[in-house]
Amino acid sequence: MTEQGSRADEGTAGTGKPRRPTWLRVLSGTLVSLLVVVGGILAVRADGEPVHDVHLTDGSIWVSGGRSGYWARVNTGAHGFDRVLEGATPAGGDAADTRPDVLQDGRNAVGVTSDLRLAAFDTRTGEVLDGEVQIPEPTYPTGEDIHEPSLVAMHGNTLAMVDHATGRVWAKRLDPKGGTPIGDLLDTGELATVGANASVTVDLQGDVMAVSADTGTVVEIPAEGAGFGTPERTELGFTGGRAADITAVGDAWVVLDLEKGEIHAEGLDQPQTLPGETQDTAGVSLAMATLQQAGPASDVVAYQTPERAGYVRITQSAERSSGEVGVVSGIDDDEKQARYQRISEPVVNGDCLYAAWGDGDAIRWGSACGQVEVPAGELTVSGSFSRRHGVAVRHNRGQVLLNDLDTGRVYDLSLTGDLRIDTWPQASGSGTPGVWQPGATPTSTSSPSRSSSKQPKKDADSKKTSTSKKSSSKKKTSKKTTSSTKSTKTTSG
C-alpha cells in the first residue's frame, strides 16, 4: 500500500505543474504584500504630478469691454467668455476720456475704470473684491499725441502704482493664489518718491521700478517676501522731460525718454537712439513710441512706433541682431495724418514679438518669430467711430489675445479664419462693479459674426481700410535738455 500510494503521488506530480519550493512561495507573497502596502501609502500621501493639477481658469485672460464699461474673463480653451463683470463706466460718465483697462498676473487681476479706479477680481470665482483704489489724476502735456506711459503695473505677485504729478510710488504684495484685496494700497503701501512726470513698471520677480522724466531719476524697489526692500536710485543724466516710459527686461530697467527719443538701460553706458521716422521731430514734439511689456531677461528690448515694432540692443555685448527684425505696420506717411493712430505695448512671448495698431476704424497686427521681418495683417471693424484708444496685446501664461480698447472687441490669435470671440452685453453704466448674469440684458453690443479678418501677408502692401476723420494735434515746441549719458547709481533709504 505504501508503494502504491507512493506511485500515486508520483503520478499526480508527473501529470500536473511542478510545485514551487516553499521558500519561493513565501518570498513572492511577502513581496506582493509589501508592494500593496507601499502603493497604498503613496496613494494617500502623494499630491500627484503638477500637470494634472489643472483648473479651468489657469489659461484664462481678462479683457476690457472698452466704452461699454465691462470686463470679461476669456476661457482660452473654449475661445469665449465665461464671466462678465460690469462697472468700468461711472454713472453718467464718459468712458472715452480715459481708457478702461485690466491688468493680470497669473491668478491676480485688477480692472482700471474710466475714472481711474482700481478694482481687484477673484479670478477663480469671477467676483469683484471689496475695496477700490483711486489713481491720482495724471497731468500729461496738452497738444501732444503720445502713448501714455503706465501709472499702474502688476507682475511677480506685486501691484504698483505711481502718482504722475508727484512721483509718489505705492506697491502691495499679492497672494499668488489670487483673491488679495487692494483697498489699503494708498494707506500702507507708499515706498518712495521719484519725481514729476512719472511712470511705473514691475518686473517678473515683483520688483518695482519707476522713472521721473522731470528729474531723470529711476528708483528700484526690490520685492522681499511679503514686503519690499530699500529703494535704490539711478540718475540718468537728463532733467526737465515731459514724459518717459519704463519697462523691465529680466531684473534690469529700461527707460525711453520720449522727449529725445533715446533708450536708457541699466548697465548701458550710452543711450540708444530709437529707430524710425518718429525721431524726425525729436526735441519739438514727444515721440509716439512705447516699450514692450515687462518680460524675461534679454540683450534687446522691444519697442513700437506707428511705423513698426522691433528691437533695440540694451547690453554692451549684445550678439542678437536688432536691425530688420519685427513687424512693419504698413501705414504710409499720408495716412498718418488722415487717421487716428494708436499703438500697443508689444509683447515678447518666447521667440515671438506681438504688436498691434489701432488704425482709424481698423486694427493692424502681426507676430514676428525669430530673426524675421513681417508685414502686419488687418482686421476690419464695422461702422465708423473716432478712435481714442489703441489695441492691447493681452498676455498670460503663454496665451495671447488682442483687445480693442475703444470697442471692446476681442480677437483670439490661436484661431484661423474669423478671430473675433467677444459677446458683450448692453452697457449699463451702473458705476458699481458687479457680476453680469447671462439673460439679465439680452441685447448684445457686439457679436463675433460681424467681423472679418486677414492674416498677415508676405508683402507690406496689405489692403488699407477707409479713411477715418482727420486728426489735428497742435504741436508745442519744447526746450531741449542736455543729457549726460553715463548713469550713476546710489542707494536711498
XYZ file of C-alpha atoms in Angstrom:
493
model
C 0.000 0.000 0.000
C 2.773 2.226 0.774
C 4.410 1.624 -2.524
C 1.155 2.047 -4.395
C 0.432 5.280 -2.594
C 3.871 6.452 -3.398
C 3.338 5.732 -7.056
C 0.032 7.598 -6.978
C 1.753 10.665 -5.539
C 4.418 10.444 -8.163
C 1.843 10.075 -10.893
C -0.015 13.158 -9.728
C 3.180 15.124 -9.590
C 4.167 13.994 -13.016
C 0.927 14.991 -14.762
C 0.461 18.448 -13.002
C 2.593 21.617 -12.856
C 5.752 21.397 -10.766
C 5.230 22.843 -7.345
C 7.408 25.852 -6.329
C 9.624 25.439 -3.323
C 8.163 26.647 -0.058
C 10.740 29.436 0.365
C 9.903 30.889 -3.068
C 6.186 30.914 -2.343
C 6.748 32.714 0.958
C 9.036 35.277 -0.663
C 6.582 36.001 -3.511
C 3.705 36.516 -1.111
C 5.780 38.854 1.026
C 6.787 40.971 -1.985
C 3.206 41.268 -3.203
C 2.013 42.337 0.237
C 4.822 44.854 0.523
C 4.015 46.390 -2.870
C 0.337 46.708 -1.959
C 1.180 48.461 1.314
C 3.703 50.838 -0.310
C 1.286 51.642 -3.132
C -1.450 52.439 -0.638
C 0.822 54.758 1.348
C 1.920 56.610 -1.794
C -1.662 56.956 -2.999
C -2.669 58.555 0.288
C 0.334 60.872 0.637
C 1.029 61.893 -2.980
C -0.191 65.195 -4.396
C 0.144 63.930 -7.949
C 2.093 65.423 -10.830
C 1.580 69.196 -11.290
C 0.496 68.647 -14.884
C -2.687 67.003 -13.578
C -3.499 69.943 -11.291
C -5.417 71.788 -13.994
C -8.059 74.394 -13.219
C -10.494 75.902 -15.689
C -9.196 79.438 -15.075
C -5.470 78.634 -15.385
C -5.457 79.560 -19.074
C -7.867 82.473 -18.740
C -7.152 86.019 -19.890
C -9.045 89.059 -18.655
C -10.079 91.715 -21.178
C -11.734 95.147 -21.245
C -15.055 95.994 -22.872
C -13.824 99.466 -23.807
C -16.555 102.117 -23.789
C -19.221 99.539 -22.904
C -17.953 99.513 -19.319
C -17.360 95.795 -18.812
C -14.547 93.383 -18.063
C -14.597 89.718 -19.000
C -12.680 86.514 -18.437
C -11.829 84.652 -21.619
C -11.612 80.874 -21.425
C -8.866 80.341 -23.999
C -9.662 76.629 -24.218
C -13.273 77.326 -25.187
C -12.403 80.519 -27.152
C -15.065 82.608 -25.437
C -16.170 84.490 -22.320
C -17.022 82.517 -19.188
C -17.503 85.517 -16.877
C -18.515 89.158 -17.439
C -18.274 91.966 -14.853
C -19.897 95.374 -15.158
C -18.931 98.687 -13.644
C -15.992 100.021 -15.690
C -18.031 103.116 -16.633
C -19.090 105.543 -13.865
C -22.739 106.514 -13.757
C -23.280 109.464 -16.090
C -19.585 109.426 -17.062
C -17.803 109.239 -20.398
C -15.619 106.160 -20.757
C -13.979 107.634 -23.850
C -11.862 110.146 -21.918
C -9.635 107.657 -20.099
C -9.329 104.110 -21.383
C -10.822 101.353 -19.241
C -8.205 98.652 -18.881
C -7.336 95.479 -16.983
C -4.120 94.089 -15.518
C -3.366 90.413 -14.955
C -0.620 88.381 -13.349
C -1.458 84.689 -13.176
C -4.434 84.369 -10.834
C -4.440 88.055 -9.886
C -6.446 90.531 -11.972
C -7.223 94.235 -11.442
C -9.596 96.328 -13.518
C -8.967 100.000 -14.306
C -12.140 102.045 -14.722
C -12.588 105.035 -16.995
C -12.489 107.342 -13.952
C -9.187 105.804 -12.803
C -10.379 103.462 -10.072
C -8.737 100.102 -9.428
C -10.959 97.113 -8.643
C -9.473 93.675 -7.925
C -11.101 90.414 -9.034
C -11.014 86.916 -7.655
C -10.051 85.190 -10.900
C -11.258 81.781 -9.718
C -14.814 82.849 -8.850
C -15.016 85.914 -11.087
C -16.210 88.044 -8.169
C -15.171 91.665 -7.521
C -13.274 92.027 -4.234
C -14.184 94.664 -1.675
C -12.188 97.901 -1.670
C -11.171 100.224 -4.503
C -8.171 102.488 -5.090
C -8.282 105.884 -6.807
C -5.367 106.617 -9.152
C -4.256 110.278 -8.870
C -5.196 112.250 -11.991
C -2.279 112.448 -14.462
C -1.094 115.746 -15.952
C 0.068 114.856 -19.457
C 1.089 117.751 -21.758
C -1.751 119.083 -23.901
C -1.444 119.231 -27.666
C 0.820 116.155 -27.734
C -0.269 112.899 -29.340
C 1.591 110.256 -27.314
C 1.135 106.745 -25.994
C 0.670 107.483 -22.309
C 3.151 105.569 -20.087
C 1.729 103.283 -17.403
C 0.674 104.550 -13.994
C -0.189 101.058 -12.711
C 1.655 97.760 -13.222
C 1.378 94.216 -11.935
C 3.785 91.257 -12.210
C 5.501 88.776 -9.914
C 2.691 88.994 -7.308
C 3.204 92.762 -6.937
C 0.749 95.565 -7.725
C 2.383 99.005 -8.065
C 1.047 102.496 -8.724
C 2.649 105.922 -9.193
C 1.292 109.470 -8.936
C 2.173 111.009 -12.302
C 2.373 114.541 -10.913
C 4.452 113.932 -7.764
C 6.171 110.594 -8.367
C 4.942 109.001 -5.143
C 5.146 105.211 -5.502
C 2.875 102.676 -3.800
C 3.038 98.888 -4.009
C 1.476 95.808 -2.440
C 2.437 92.137 -2.472
C -0.338 89.778 -3.618
C -1.168 86.169 -2.861
C -0.131 84.045 -5.891
C -3.350 82.060 -5.425
C -5.335 85.256 -6.103
C -8.077 86.963 -4.137
C -5.970 89.675 -2.437
C -7.940 92.851 -1.523
C -6.172 96.078 -2.566
C -8.243 98.753 -0.815
C -5.422 99.580 1.631
C -2.822 100.314 -1.070
C -2.704 104.085 -0.511
C -2.802 103.741 3.278
C 0.014 101.242 3.789
C 1.897 100.863 0.530
C 3.864 104.119 -0.036
C 7.506 103.216 -0.676
C 9.332 106.134 -2.340
C 9.080 109.339 -4.378
C 10.793 109.602 -7.759
C 9.712 112.989 -9.156
C 7.169 114.506 -11.533
C 6.039 113.151 -14.929
C 6.433 109.634 -13.604
C 5.595 106.141 -14.839
C 5.987 102.688 -13.297
C 6.624 99.039 -14.116
C 7.077 95.768 -12.219
C 9.465 93.019 -13.309
C 8.565 89.332 -13.444
C 10.002 88.794 -9.926
C 7.830 91.524 -8.389
C 10.447 94.289 -8.099
C 9.034 97.807 -8.600
C 10.728 100.297 -10.951
C 9.623 103.884 -11.535
C 11.064 106.789 -13.539
C 10.594 110.559 -13.486
C 11.015 112.367 -16.802
C 11.347 115.632 -14.885
C 14.218 114.601 -12.600
C 15.737 111.912 -14.831
C 15.715 109.500 -11.891
C 14.946 105.782 -11.729
C 14.024 104.167 -8.423
C 14.168 100.397 -7.943
C 12.357 98.779 -5.005
C 13.093 95.052 -4.585
C 10.380 92.632 -3.509
C 11.384 90.788 -0.337
C 8.984 88.122 0.893
C 5.698 89.731 1.855
C 7.179 93.244 1.623
C 9.845 95.345 -0.064
C 13.479 96.259 0.464
C 15.373 99.556 0.413
C 14.847 101.737 -2.689
C 17.878 102.226 -4.947
C 18.196 105.275 -7.208
C 19.881 105.844 -10.553
C 20.380 109.254 -12.186
C 20.055 109.104 -15.982
C 21.669 112.489 -16.638
C 18.708 114.397 -18.083
C 16.128 116.696 -16.476
C 13.077 118.653 -17.493
C 11.466 115.926 -19.624
C 7.710 115.840 -20.101
C 7.245 112.080 -20.478
C 9.230 108.850 -20.167
C 8.273 105.199 -20.466
C 9.776 102.384 -18.376
C 9.771 98.592 -18.595
C 11.699 95.655 -17.178
C 13.732 93.107 -19.144
C 14.579 90.426 -16.635
C 15.661 92.298 -13.499
C 17.005 95.298 -15.470
C 15.042 98.503 -16.042
C 14.821 100.127 -19.480
C 13.695 103.754 -19.948
C 12.509 105.515 -23.109
C 12.935 109.302 -22.955
C 10.037 110.463 -25.126
C 11.473 113.983 -25.264
C 14.639 112.957 -27.124
C 13.684 109.531 -28.410
C 16.517 107.819 -26.532
C 16.559 104.464 -24.746
C 18.486 104.135 -21.470
C 19.105 100.744 -19.880
C 20.590 99.519 -16.619
C 24.291 98.862 -17.192
C 24.355 100.548 -20.625
C 26.956 103.355 -20.852
C 25.395 105.217 -23.786
C 21.687 105.575 -24.590
C 20.415 104.066 -27.829
C 18.534 106.192 -30.362
C 15.008 104.991 -31.029
C 14.874 103.817 -34.673
C 12.409 105.108 -37.238
C 10.766 108.202 -38.602
C 9.398 109.091 -35.170
C 12.690 110.819 -34.466
C 12.305 113.417 -37.220
C 10.610 115.747 -34.728
C 12.581 114.789 -31.614
C 13.022 117.802 -29.364
C 9.991 119.545 -30.890
C 7.242 117.075 -30.024
C 7.164 113.960 -27.908
C 7.806 110.663 -29.669
C 4.815 108.437 -30.396
C 6.516 105.309 -29.085
C 6.436 102.774 -26.273
C 8.472 99.920 -24.845
C 7.459 96.278 -24.501
C 5.537 94.872 -21.593
C 7.805 93.575 -18.828
C 9.422 90.319 -19.906
C 12.270 87.856 -19.374
C 15.974 88.721 -19.459
C 17.358 89.580 -22.895
C 20.096 91.621 -24.561
C 17.458 93.519 -26.534
C 14.262 95.394 -25.686
C 11.203 95.553 -27.921
C 9.690 98.910 -28.888
C 6.797 100.097 -31.030
C 6.139 103.223 -33.124
C 3.484 103.960 -35.760
C 5.871 102.559 -38.390
C 6.974 99.280 -36.820
C 7.666 97.103 -33.797
C 11.237 95.919 -33.415
C 14.216 95.532 -31.106
C 16.997 97.754 -29.740
C 20.161 96.396 -28.105
C 20.485 97.206 -24.406
C 23.703 95.415 -23.416
C 27.288 96.212 -24.359
C 27.956 92.660 -25.585
C 24.654 92.041 -27.373
C 25.060 89.421 -30.106
C 21.471 89.304 -31.307
C 20.670 91.431 -34.354
C 18.305 94.350 -33.757
C 18.110 95.558 -37.366
C 15.439 94.465 -39.850
C 13.577 92.272 -37.380
C 9.983 92.690 -36.200
C 6.601 93.750 -37.561
C 6.069 96.520 -40.144
C 2.736 98.329 -39.739
C 2.300 99.171 -43.432
C 0.910 102.627 -42.590
C 2.320 105.151 -45.050
C 3.129 108.814 -44.382
C -0.042 110.205 -46.000
C -2.311 108.012 -43.891
C -0.564 109.005 -40.668
C -2.055 112.483 -40.989
C -5.511 111.267 -42.006
C -6.077 108.513 -39.437
C -6.256 108.201 -35.702
C -3.083 106.249 -34.974
C -2.708 104.329 -31.719
C -0.032 101.792 -30.787
C 0.021 98.825 -28.419
C 2.598 97.895 -25.830
C 4.240 94.966 -27.643
C 4.675 91.562 -26.012
C 7.645 89.206 -26.222
C 6.272 85.664 -25.932
C 9.040 83.099 -26.286
C 10.824 83.852 -29.554
C 7.900 85.851 -30.931
C 7.141 89.577 -30.872
C 3.435 90.535 -30.940
C 2.291 94.073 -31.763
C -0.927 95.829 -32.825
C -2.025 99.224 -34.137
C -5.389 100.965 -33.823
C -5.559 102.372 -37.365
C -8.692 104.509 -37.585
C -11.563 102.053 -37.916
C -9.289 99.043 -38.441
C -6.787 97.020 -36.432
C -3.390 96.010 -37.741
C -1.412 93.286 -36.032
C 1.436 90.899 -36.564
C 3.778 88.441 -34.869
C 7.438 88.030 -35.810
C 9.024 84.804 -34.573
C 12.802 84.591 -34.741
C 15.079 86.853 -36.769
C 12.486 87.818 -39.368
C 10.586 90.874 -40.549
C 6.892 90.506 -41.359
C 4.137 92.874 -42.541
C 1.123 93.485 -40.329
C -2.187 91.897 -41.218
C -5.527 93.665 -40.951
C -8.747 93.214 -39.003
C -11.647 95.301 -40.267
C -14.004 96.935 -37.782
C -17.565 97.575 -38.925
C -19.009 101.048 -38.506
C -17.288 104.402 -38.201
C -16.008 105.945 -34.987
C -13.393 108.362 -33.728
C -10.586 106.271 -32.282
C -9.369 107.489 -28.913
C -7.532 104.415 -27.689
C -5.425 101.667 -29.152
C -5.311 97.904 -29.000
C -3.940 95.962 -26.051
C -1.967 92.765 -26.527
C -3.203 90.610 -23.636
C -0.720 88.006 -22.434
C -0.999 85.429 -19.674
C 0.898 82.146 -19.287
C 1.830 81.925 -22.947
C -1.653 82.795 -24.261
C -2.062 85.942 -26.416
C -5.218 87.892 -27.370
C -5.901 91.275 -28.978
C -8.302 93.619 -27.159
C -9.551 96.812 -28.851
C -9.761 99.366 -26.024
C -12.259 101.528 -27.913
C -14.835 98.950 -28.971
C -14.041 96.087 -26.610
C -13.613 93.671 -29.490
C -11.503 90.616 -28.606
C -9.520 88.526 -31.090
C -8.124 85.062 -30.339
C -4.876 84.715 -32.303
C -4.841 80.921 -31.922
C -7.831 80.639 -34.277
C -7.881 80.609 -38.066
C -10.390 82.495 -40.200
C -12.621 84.681 -38.023
C -10.615 85.586 -34.902
C -13.253 87.583 -33.057
C -14.753 85.966 -29.952
C -16.384 88.743 -27.862
C -20.076 88.723 -26.872
C -20.600 91.748 -24.628
C -23.973 92.603 -23.081
C -25.535 96.026 -23.414
C -23.744 98.658 -21.324
C -25.488 99.595 -18.082
C -23.256 102.363 -16.735
C -24.193 101.456 -13.174
C -20.926 102.769 -11.745
C -20.642 99.854 -9.306
C -18.538 96.825 -10.280
C -20.546 93.618 -10.202
C -21.237 90.354 -11.968
C -23.411 90.409 -15.075
C -25.798 87.492 -15.059
C -26.469 85.965 -18.503
C -30.036 86.674 -19.580
C -30.341 89.855 -17.497
C -29.640 92.079 -20.503
C -30.488 90.140 -23.656
C -29.305 92.816 -26.094
C -25.643 92.482 -27.046
C -23.435 95.352 -28.160
C -21.125 93.105 -30.126
C -21.184 89.815 -31.939
C -18.389 87.718 -33.392
C -20.308 87.348 -36.649
C -19.771 90.996 -37.559
C -16.025 90.855 -38.007
C -13.776 89.702 -40.782
C -10.068 89.072 -40.517
C -6.996 88.742 -42.641
C -3.855 87.000 -41.552
C -0.529 88.812 -42.091
C 0.564 88.727 -45.734
C 4.077 88.282 -47.102
C 4.228 91.766 -48.585
C 3.712 95.140 -46.962
C 1.038 96.258 -49.446
C -1.872 94.869 -47.475
C -5.316 96.270 -48.120
C -5.996 99.589 -46.404
C -9.257 100.438 -44.661
C -11.361 103.517 -45.387
C -10.013 106.825 -44.131
C -11.435 107.988 -40.815
C -11.876 111.524 -39.560
C -8.814 113.709 -39.688
C -6.890 114.223 -36.519
C -5.189 117.535 -35.990
C -2.972 117.918 -32.954
C -1.308 121.153 -32.254
C 2.344 120.554 -31.525
C 4.083 122.528 -28.845
C 7.731 123.461 -29.031
C 9.685 122.151 -26.091
C 13.046 123.119 -24.764
C 15.891 120.730 -25.433
C 17.699 119.470 -22.415
C 21.255 118.315 -22.245
C 21.943 114.748 -21.230
C 24.863 113.074 -19.584
C 24.703 109.551 -20.890
C 26.614 107.793 -18.144
C 24.362 106.606 -15.300
C 25.349 106.725 -11.649
C 23.698 104.589 -9.006
C 23.202 105.377 -5.312
C 21.179 103.862 -2.500
C 18.438 105.821 -0.780
C 16.518 104.999 2.282
